[in-house]
Every structure is written in structure tokens, then in C-alpha cells.
PDB file of C-alpha atoms and ligand atoms in Angstrom:
ATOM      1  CA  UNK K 218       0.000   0.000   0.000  1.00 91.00           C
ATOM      2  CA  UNK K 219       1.402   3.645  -0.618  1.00 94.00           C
ATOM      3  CA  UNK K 220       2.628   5.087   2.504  1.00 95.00           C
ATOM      4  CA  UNK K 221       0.510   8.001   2.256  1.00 92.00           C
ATOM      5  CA  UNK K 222      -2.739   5.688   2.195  1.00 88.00           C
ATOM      6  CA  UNK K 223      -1.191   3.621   4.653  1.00 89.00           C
ATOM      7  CA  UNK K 224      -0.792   6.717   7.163  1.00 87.00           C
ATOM      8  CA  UNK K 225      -4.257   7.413   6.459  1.00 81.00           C
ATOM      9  CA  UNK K 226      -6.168   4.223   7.007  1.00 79.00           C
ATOM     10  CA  UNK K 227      -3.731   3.771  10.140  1.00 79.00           C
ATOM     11  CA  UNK K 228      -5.363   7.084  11.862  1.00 71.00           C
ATOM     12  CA  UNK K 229      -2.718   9.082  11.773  1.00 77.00           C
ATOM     13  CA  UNK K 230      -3.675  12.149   9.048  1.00 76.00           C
ATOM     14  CA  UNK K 231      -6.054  12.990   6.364  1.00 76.00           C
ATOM     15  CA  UNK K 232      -4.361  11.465   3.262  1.00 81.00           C
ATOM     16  CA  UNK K 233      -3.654  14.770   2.048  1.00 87.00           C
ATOM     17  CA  UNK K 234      -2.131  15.642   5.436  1.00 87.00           C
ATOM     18  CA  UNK K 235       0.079  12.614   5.166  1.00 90.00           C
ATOM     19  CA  UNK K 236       1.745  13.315   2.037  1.00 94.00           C
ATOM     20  CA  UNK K 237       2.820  16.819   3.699  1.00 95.00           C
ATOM     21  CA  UNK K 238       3.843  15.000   6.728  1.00 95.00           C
ATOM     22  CA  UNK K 239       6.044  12.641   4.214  1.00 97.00           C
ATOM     23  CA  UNK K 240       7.372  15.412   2.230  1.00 97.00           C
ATOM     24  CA  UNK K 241       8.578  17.416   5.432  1.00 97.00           C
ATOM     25  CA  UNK K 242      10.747  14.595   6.384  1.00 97.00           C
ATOM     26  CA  UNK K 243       9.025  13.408   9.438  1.00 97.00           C
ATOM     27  CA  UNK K 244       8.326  10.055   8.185  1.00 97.00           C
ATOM     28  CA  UNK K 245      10.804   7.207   8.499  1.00 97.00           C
ATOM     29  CA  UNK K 246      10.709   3.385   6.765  1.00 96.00           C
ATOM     30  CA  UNK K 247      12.729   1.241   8.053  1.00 95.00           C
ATOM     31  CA  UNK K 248      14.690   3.440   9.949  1.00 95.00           C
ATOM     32  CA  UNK K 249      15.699   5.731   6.813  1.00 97.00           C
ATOM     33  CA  UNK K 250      13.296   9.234   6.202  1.00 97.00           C
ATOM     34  CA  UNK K 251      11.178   8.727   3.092  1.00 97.00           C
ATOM     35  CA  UNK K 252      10.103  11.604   1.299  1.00 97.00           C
ATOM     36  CA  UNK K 253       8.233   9.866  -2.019  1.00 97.00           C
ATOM     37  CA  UNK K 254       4.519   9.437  -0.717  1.00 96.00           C
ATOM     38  CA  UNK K 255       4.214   6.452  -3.042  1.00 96.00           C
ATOM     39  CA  UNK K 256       6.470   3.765  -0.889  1.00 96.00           C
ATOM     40  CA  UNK K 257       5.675   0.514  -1.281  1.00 96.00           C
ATOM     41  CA  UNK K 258       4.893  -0.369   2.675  1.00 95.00           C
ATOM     42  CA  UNK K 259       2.613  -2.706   4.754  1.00 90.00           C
ATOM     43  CA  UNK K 260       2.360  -3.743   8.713  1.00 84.00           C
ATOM     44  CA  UNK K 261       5.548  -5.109   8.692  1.00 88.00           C
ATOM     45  CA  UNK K 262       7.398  -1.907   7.652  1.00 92.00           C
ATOM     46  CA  UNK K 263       8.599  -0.327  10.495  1.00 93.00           C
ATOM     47  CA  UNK K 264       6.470   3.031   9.173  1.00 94.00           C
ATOM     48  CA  UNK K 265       7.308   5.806  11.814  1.00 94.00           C
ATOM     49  CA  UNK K 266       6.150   9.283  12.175  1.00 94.00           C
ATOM     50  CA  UNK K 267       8.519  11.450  14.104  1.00 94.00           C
ATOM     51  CA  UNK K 268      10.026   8.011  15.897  1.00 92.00           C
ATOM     52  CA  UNK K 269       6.662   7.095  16.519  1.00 88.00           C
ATOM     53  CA  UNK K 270       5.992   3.646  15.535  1.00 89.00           C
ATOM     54  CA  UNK K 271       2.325   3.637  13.186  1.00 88.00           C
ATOM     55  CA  UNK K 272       0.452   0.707  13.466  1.00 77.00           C
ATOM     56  CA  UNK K 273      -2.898  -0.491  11.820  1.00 73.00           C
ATOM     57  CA  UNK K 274      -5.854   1.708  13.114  1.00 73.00           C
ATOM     58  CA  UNK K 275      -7.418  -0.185  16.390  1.00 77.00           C
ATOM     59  CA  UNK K 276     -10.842  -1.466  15.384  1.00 85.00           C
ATOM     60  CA  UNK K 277     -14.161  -0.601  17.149  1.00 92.00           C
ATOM     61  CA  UNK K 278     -17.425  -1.926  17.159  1.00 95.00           C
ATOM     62  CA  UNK K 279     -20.758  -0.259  18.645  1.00 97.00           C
ATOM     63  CA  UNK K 280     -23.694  -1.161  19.163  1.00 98.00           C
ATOM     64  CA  UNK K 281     -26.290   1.748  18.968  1.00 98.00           C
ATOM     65  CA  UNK K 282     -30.324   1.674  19.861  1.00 98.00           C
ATOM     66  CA  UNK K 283     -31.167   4.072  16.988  1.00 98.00           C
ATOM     67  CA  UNK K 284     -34.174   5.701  17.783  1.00 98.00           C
ATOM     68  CA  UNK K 285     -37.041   6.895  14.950  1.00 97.00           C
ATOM     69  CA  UNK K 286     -36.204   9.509  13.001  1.00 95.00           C
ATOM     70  CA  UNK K 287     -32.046   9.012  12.764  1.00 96.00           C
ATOM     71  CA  UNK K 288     -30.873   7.528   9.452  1.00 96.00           C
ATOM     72  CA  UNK K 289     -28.379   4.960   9.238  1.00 94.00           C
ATOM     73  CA  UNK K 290     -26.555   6.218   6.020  1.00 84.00           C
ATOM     74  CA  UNK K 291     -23.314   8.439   7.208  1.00 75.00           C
ATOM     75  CA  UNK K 292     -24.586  11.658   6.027  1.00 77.00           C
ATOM     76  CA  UNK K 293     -28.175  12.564   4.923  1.00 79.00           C
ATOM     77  CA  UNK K 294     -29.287  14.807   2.152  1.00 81.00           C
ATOM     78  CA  UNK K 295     -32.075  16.197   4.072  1.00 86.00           C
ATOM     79  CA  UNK K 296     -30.053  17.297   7.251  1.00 86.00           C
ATOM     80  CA  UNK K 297     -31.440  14.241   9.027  1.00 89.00           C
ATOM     81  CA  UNK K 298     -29.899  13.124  12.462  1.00 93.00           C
ATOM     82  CA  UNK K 299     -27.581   9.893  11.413  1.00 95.00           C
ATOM     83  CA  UNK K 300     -26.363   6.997  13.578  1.00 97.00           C
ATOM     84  CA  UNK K 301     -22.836   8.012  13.304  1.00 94.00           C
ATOM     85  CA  UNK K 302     -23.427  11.194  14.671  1.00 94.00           C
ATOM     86  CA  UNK K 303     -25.097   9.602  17.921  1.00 96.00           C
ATOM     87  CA  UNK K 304     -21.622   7.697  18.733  1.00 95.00           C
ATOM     88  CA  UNK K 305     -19.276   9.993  19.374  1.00 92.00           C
ATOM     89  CA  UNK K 306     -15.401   8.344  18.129  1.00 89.00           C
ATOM     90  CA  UNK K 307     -11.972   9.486  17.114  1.00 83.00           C
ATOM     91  CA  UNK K 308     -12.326   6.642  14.311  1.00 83.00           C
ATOM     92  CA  UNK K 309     -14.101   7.357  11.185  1.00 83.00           C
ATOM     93  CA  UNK K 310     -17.522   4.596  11.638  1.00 90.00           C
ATOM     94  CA  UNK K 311     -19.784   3.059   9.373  1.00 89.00           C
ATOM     95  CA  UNK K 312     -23.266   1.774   9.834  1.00 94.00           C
ATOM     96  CA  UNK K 313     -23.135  -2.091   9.316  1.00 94.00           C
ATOM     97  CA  UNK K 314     -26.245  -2.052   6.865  1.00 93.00           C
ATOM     98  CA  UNK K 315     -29.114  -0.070   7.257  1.00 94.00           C
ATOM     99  CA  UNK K 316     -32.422   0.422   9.393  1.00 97.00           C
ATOM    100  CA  UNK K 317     -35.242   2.599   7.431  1.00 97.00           C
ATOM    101  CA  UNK K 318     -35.638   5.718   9.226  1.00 96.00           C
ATOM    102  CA  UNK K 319     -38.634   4.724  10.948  1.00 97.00           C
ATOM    103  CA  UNK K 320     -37.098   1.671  12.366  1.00 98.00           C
ATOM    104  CA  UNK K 321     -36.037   1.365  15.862  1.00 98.00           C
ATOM    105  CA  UNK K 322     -32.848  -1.204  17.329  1.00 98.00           C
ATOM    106  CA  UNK K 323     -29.811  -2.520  17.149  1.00 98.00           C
ATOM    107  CA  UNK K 324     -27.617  -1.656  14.554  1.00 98.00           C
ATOM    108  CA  UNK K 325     -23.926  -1.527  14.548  1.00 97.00           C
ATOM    109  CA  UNK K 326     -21.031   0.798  13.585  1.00 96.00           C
ATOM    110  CA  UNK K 327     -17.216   0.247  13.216  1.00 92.00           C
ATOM    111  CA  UNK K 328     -14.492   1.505  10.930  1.00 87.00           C
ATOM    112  CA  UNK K 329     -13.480  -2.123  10.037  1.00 86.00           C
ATOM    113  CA  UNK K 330     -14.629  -2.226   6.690  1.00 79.00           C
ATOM    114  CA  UNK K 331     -14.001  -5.988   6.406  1.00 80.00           C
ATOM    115  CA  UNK K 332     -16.117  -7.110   8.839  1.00 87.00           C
ATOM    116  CA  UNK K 333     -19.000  -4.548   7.742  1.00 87.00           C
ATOM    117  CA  UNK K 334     -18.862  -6.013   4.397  1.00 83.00           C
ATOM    118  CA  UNK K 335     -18.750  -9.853   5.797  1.00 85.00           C
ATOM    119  CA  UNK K 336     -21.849  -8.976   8.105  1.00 91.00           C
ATOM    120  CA  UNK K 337     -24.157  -6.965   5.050  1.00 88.00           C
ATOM    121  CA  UNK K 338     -22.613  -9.682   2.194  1.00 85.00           C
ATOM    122  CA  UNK K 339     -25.864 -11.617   1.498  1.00 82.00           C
ATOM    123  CA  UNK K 340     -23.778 -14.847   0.922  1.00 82.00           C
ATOM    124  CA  UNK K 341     -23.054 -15.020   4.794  1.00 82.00           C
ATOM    125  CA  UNK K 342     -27.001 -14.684   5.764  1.00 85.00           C
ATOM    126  CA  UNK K 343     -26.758 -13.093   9.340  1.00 92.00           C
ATOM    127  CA  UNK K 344     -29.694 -13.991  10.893  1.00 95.00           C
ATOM    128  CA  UNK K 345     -31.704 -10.391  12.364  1.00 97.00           C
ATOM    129  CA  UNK K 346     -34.210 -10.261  14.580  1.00 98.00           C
ATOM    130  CA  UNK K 347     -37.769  -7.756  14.448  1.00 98.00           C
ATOM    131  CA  UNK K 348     -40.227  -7.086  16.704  1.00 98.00           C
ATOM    132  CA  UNK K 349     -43.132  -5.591  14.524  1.00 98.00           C
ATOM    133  CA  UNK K 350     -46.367  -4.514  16.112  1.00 98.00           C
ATOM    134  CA  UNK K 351     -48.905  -5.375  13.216  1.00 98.00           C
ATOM    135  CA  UNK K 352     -52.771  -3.842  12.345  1.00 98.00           C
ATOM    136  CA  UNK K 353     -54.835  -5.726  12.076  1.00 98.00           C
ATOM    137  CA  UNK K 354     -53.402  -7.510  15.170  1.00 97.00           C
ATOM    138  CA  UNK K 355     -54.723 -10.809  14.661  1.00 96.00           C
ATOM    139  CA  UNK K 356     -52.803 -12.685  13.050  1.00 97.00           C
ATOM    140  CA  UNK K 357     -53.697 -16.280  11.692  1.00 97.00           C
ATOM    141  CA  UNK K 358     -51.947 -19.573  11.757  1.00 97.00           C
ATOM    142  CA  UNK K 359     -51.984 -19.425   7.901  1.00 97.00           C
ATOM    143  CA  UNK K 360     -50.004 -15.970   7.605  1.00 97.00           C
ATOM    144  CA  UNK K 361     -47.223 -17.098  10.075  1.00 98.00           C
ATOM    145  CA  UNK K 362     -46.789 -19.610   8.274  1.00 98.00           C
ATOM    146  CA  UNK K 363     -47.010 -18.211   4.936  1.00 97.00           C
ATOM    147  CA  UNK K 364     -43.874 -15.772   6.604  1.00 98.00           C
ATOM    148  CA  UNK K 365     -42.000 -18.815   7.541  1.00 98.00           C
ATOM    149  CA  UNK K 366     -42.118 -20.209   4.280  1.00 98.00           C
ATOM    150  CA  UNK K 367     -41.907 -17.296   2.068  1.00 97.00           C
ATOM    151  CA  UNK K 368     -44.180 -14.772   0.714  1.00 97.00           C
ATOM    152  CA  UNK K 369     -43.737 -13.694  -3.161  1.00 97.00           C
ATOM    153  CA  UNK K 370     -42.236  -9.885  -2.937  1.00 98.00           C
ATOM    154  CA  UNK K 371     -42.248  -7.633  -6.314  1.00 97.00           C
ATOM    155  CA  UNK K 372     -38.126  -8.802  -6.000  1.00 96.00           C
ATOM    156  CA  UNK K 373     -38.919 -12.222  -5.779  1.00 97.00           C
ATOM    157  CA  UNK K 374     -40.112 -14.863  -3.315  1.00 98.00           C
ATOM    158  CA  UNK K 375     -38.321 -14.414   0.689  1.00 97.00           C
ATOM    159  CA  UNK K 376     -36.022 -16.856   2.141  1.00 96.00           C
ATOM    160  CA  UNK K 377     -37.427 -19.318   4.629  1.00 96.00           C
ATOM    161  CA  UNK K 378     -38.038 -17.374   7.922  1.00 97.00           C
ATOM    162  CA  UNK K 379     -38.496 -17.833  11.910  1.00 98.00           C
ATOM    163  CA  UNK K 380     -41.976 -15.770  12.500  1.00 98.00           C
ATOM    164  CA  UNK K 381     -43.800 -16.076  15.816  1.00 98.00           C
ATOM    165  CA  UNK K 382     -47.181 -14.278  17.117  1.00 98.00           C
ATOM    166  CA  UNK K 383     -45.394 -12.680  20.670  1.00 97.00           C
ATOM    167  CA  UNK K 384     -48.711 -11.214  21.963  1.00 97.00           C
ATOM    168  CA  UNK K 385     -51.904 -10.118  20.037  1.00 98.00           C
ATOM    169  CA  UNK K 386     -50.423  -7.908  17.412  1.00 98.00           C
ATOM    170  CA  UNK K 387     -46.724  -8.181  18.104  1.00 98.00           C
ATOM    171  CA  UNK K 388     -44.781 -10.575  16.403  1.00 98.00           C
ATOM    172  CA  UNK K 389     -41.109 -11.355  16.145  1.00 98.00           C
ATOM    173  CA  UNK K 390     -39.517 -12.290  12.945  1.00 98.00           C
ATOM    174  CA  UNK K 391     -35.907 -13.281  12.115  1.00 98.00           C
ATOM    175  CA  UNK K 392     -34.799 -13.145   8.160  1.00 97.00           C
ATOM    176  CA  UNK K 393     -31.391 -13.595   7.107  1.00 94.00           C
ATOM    177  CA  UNK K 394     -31.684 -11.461   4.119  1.00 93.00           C
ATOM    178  CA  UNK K 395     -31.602  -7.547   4.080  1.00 90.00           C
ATOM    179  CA  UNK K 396     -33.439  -6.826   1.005  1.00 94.00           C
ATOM    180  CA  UNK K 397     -35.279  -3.045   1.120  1.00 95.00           C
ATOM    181  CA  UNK K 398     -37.835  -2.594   3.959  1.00 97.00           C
ATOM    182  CA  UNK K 399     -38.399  -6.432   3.909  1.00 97.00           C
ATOM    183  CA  UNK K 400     -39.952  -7.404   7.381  1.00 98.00           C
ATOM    184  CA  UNK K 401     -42.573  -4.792   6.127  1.00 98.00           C
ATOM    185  CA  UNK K 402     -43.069  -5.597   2.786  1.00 98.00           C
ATOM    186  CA  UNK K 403     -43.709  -9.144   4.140  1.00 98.00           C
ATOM    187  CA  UNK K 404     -46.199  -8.296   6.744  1.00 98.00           C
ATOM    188  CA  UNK K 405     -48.147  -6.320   3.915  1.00 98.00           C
ATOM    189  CA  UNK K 406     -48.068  -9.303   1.701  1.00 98.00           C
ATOM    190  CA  UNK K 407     -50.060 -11.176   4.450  1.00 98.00           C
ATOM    191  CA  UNK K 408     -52.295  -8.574   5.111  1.00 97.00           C
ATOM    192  CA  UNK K 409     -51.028  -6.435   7.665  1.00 98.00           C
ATOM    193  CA  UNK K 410     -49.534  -3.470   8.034  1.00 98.00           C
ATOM    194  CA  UNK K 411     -46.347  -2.408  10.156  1.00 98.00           C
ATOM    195  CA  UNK K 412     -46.590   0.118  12.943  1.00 98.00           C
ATOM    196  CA  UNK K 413     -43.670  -0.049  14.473  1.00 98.00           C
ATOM    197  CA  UNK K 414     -40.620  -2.122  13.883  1.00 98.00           C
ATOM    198  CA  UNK K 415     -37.753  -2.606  16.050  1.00 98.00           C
ATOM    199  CA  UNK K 416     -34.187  -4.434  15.649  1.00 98.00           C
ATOM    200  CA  UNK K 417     -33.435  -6.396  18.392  1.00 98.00           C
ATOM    201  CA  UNK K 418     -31.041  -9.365  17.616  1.00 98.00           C
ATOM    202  CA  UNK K 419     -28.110  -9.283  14.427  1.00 97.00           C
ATOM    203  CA  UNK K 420     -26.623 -12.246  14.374  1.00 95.00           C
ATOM    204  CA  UNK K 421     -24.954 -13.295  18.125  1.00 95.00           C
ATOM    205  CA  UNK K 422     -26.118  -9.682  19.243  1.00 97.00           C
ATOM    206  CA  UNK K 423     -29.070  -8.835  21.263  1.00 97.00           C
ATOM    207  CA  UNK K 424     -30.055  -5.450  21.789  1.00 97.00           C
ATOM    208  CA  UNK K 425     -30.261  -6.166  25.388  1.00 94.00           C
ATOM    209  CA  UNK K 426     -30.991  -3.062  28.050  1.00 93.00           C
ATOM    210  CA  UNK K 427     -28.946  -0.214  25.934  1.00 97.00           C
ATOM    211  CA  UNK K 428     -31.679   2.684  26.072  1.00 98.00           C
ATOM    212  CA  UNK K 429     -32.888   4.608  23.087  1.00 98.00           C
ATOM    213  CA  UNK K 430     -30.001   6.226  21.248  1.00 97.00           C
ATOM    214  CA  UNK K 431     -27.608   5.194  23.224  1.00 98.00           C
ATOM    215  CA  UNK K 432     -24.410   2.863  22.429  1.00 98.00           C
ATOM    216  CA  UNK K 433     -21.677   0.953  23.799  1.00 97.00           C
ATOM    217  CA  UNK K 434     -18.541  -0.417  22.566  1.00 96.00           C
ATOM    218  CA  UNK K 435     -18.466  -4.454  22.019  1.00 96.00           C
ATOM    219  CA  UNK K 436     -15.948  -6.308  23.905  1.00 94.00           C
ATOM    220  CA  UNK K 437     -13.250  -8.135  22.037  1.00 91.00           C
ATOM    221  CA  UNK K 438     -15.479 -11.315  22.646  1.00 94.00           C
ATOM    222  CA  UNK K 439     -18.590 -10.032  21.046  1.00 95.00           C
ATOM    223  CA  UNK K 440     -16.458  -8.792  17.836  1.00 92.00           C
ATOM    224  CA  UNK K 441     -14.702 -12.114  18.147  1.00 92.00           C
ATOM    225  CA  UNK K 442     -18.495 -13.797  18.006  1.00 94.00           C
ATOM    226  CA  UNK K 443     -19.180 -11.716  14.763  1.00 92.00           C
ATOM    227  CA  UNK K 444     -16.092 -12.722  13.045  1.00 89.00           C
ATOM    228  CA  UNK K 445     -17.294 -16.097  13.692  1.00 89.00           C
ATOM    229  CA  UNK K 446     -20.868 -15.869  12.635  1.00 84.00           C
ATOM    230  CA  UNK K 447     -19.366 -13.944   9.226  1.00 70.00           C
ATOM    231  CA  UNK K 448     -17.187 -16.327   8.047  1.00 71.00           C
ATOM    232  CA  UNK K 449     -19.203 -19.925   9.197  1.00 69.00           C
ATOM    233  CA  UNK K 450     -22.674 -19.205   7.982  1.00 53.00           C
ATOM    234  CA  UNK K 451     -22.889 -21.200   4.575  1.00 56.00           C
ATOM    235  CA  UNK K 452     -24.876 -20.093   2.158  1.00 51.00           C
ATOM    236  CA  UNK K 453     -28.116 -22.190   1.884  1.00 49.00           C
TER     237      UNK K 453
HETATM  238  N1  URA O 535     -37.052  -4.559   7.399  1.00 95.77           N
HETATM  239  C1  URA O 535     -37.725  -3.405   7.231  1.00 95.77           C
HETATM  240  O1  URA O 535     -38.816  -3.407   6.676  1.00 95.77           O
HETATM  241  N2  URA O 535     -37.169  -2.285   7.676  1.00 95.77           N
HETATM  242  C2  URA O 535     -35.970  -2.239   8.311  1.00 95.77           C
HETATM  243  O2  URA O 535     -35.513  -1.170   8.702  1.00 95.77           O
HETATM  244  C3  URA O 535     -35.291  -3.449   8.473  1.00 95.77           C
HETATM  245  C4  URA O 535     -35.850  -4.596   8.019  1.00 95.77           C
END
């Protein structure tokens, strides 16, 4: 990787900031000063920035309750709140996937991009977990099961389900596809309509007791239990 990118994605500068930082002669490789922005360098480089060893960027992981109303892209076009603006970091975080607006829950944000990809790839099938509050709120034996099995979407029929009647009117649903405003676009194909939808499982995750709009930081185990569930879940 260039040096200047490297500095970048290690935390260090802005890339632009980087390439001054190299061309001022504060940047050694290897023990000698580089000044060419373009070095060849990786982990194992022995990249320093005035005798400061620069290693890979420390990875972080939240877990945020968004509340309604915040959007889970990084920046909004209509001066929306977003999620990353809710967890206050020194890293630069992305939302792992996305919640619609209107959706409440657990969704997660981290700067490691590989992990964000593994967890949203649709070959690894992360299991996530909704609680939807339905009208009308009773809800047959034959529309459960028509979620478990799969219900025929304008973008084709869903992926076999877990869908359970909670309490009259709530049910909880797990899909392990992430297709557009799918738990609600499969309520409405059974005859129902969504009024409120909440995240409260992805994957090994639970949203637990973290309040509305606020987040935590997941401990090396939980990240550890993502890796996992990224790279074992087969594709079906
Ligand atoms: N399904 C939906 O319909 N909306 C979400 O935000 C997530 C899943």
C-alpha cells in the first residue's frame, strides 16, 4: 500500500495531510526518512512518524439503539440526524447495513470495513431479529406460516423465515436477508400493516438493556463472536 494511504487508514492524518507530513521529512521506513509518498509499505514496515511507531488503526465496534427519526446512512441529504453522529469516536464509523428511518434497534457501527462487508454480504445470511407490532393484530396460523415459508415480494419470493405471534399484534420475525424494507413488505403481503418495527437481535447480538439512542462499545469477545458468525454461515 502507498505510505501516504497507509498513514491514512492507520489514523494518523487525512491522506492529504500525510503526504505533507512525508514530504517534510518526518516520516521514516525502516529506519531511513522517506520523502516519495508512493512507498511501497505494509504492517511489517517499520512506518514511523517522528520516531513514533504507526500501526494499523485499532478497530471498534458499537452497538447503537437508533431511535425513529435518525438515518443509518453516514450523512443525509435532508439534514437528518444519522447513527454516526449519535456515537461519538476518534475513528471514522460506518453503519453495518441499514435500518429505514422509521425503524427502531440494534444496529452496529465500526471503521473495520471488512467485517461490515462480511456482516451486510448476502452470501453469509446473518440472521436479524424484528419485533413488529402489526394492524390488524390478529394474526392467523396461515399468515405465520405463509412468513415462515416465504411470501412472493415484487423482488422475488423471501427466504425461509423464523416468525412467531409474541402477543396479540406483536410478532417477532428473524430473516437472514436484508433486502429493502423487507420485514414490512412481508407483513403487507399477508395482510397487515407495520406500525412499528424494532431491531433487536443481528446475528450473536441482542439489543439487550442499551436505552434509546444510546451505544456501547463491544468487547473483544462479542467482535470475536461476529467474526465467527461472518465467516461460518454457509450459504443455503
Ligand atoms: N425490514 C424493514 O422493513 N425495515 C428495516 O428497517 C429493516 C428490516
Amino acid at each position: 500500500m502507498r505510505l501516504a494511504k497507509f498513514l491514512a487508514h492507520s489514523g494518523v492524518a487525512s491522506r492529504r495531510a500525510a503526504e505533507r507530513m512525508i514530504a517534510s521529512g518526518r516520516v521514516t521506513v525502516a529506519g531511513e526518512v522517506v520523502t516519495d509518498p508512493a512507498r511501497d509499505v505494509d504492517e511489517n514496515s517499520d512506518v514511523r512518524v517522528d520516531a513514533a511507531r504507526v500501526g494499523p488503526e485499532s478497530r471498534e465496534v458499537f452497538a447503537l439503539n437508533k431511535p425513529a427519526g435518525v438515518v443509518s446512512t453516514a450523512r443525509d441529504t435532508h439534514g437528518r440526524p444519522t447513527v454516526v453522529a449519535l456515537v461519538p469516536s476518534e475513528r471514522r464509523l460506518y453503519p453495518v447495513g441499514r435500518l429505514d428511518a422509521d425503524t427502531t434497534g440494534l444496529i452496529l457501527l465500526t471503521n473495520d470495513g471488512e467485517l461490515a462487508n462480511q456482516l451486510t454480504h448476502p452470501r453469509y445470511e446473518v440472521p436479524k431479529t424484528y419485533v413488529a407490532t402489526v394492524e390488524p393484530g390478529r394474526v392467523s396460523e396461515r399468515d405465520l406460516r405463509l412468513l415462515r415459508d416465504g411470501v412472493e415480494l415484487d423482488d422475488g419470493i423471501t427466504s425461509p423465515a423464523s416468525a412467531r405471534q409474541v402477543r396479540f399484534g406483536v410478532l417477532e420475525i428473524t430473516i437472514a436477508e436484508g433486502r429493502k424494507r423487507q420485514v414490512r413488505r412481508m407483513v403487507e403481503a399477508v395482510g397487515h400493516r407495520v406500525v412499528a418495527l424494532e431491531r433487536v437481535a443481528f446475528g450473536p447480538l441482542r439489543l439487550g438493556g442499551l436505552g434509546s439512542g444510546e451505544h456501547r462499545r463491544l468487547s473483544a469477545a462479542e467482535v470475536e463472536r461476529l467474526r465467527k458468525v461472518a465467516a461460518t454461515i454457509p450459504r443455503r
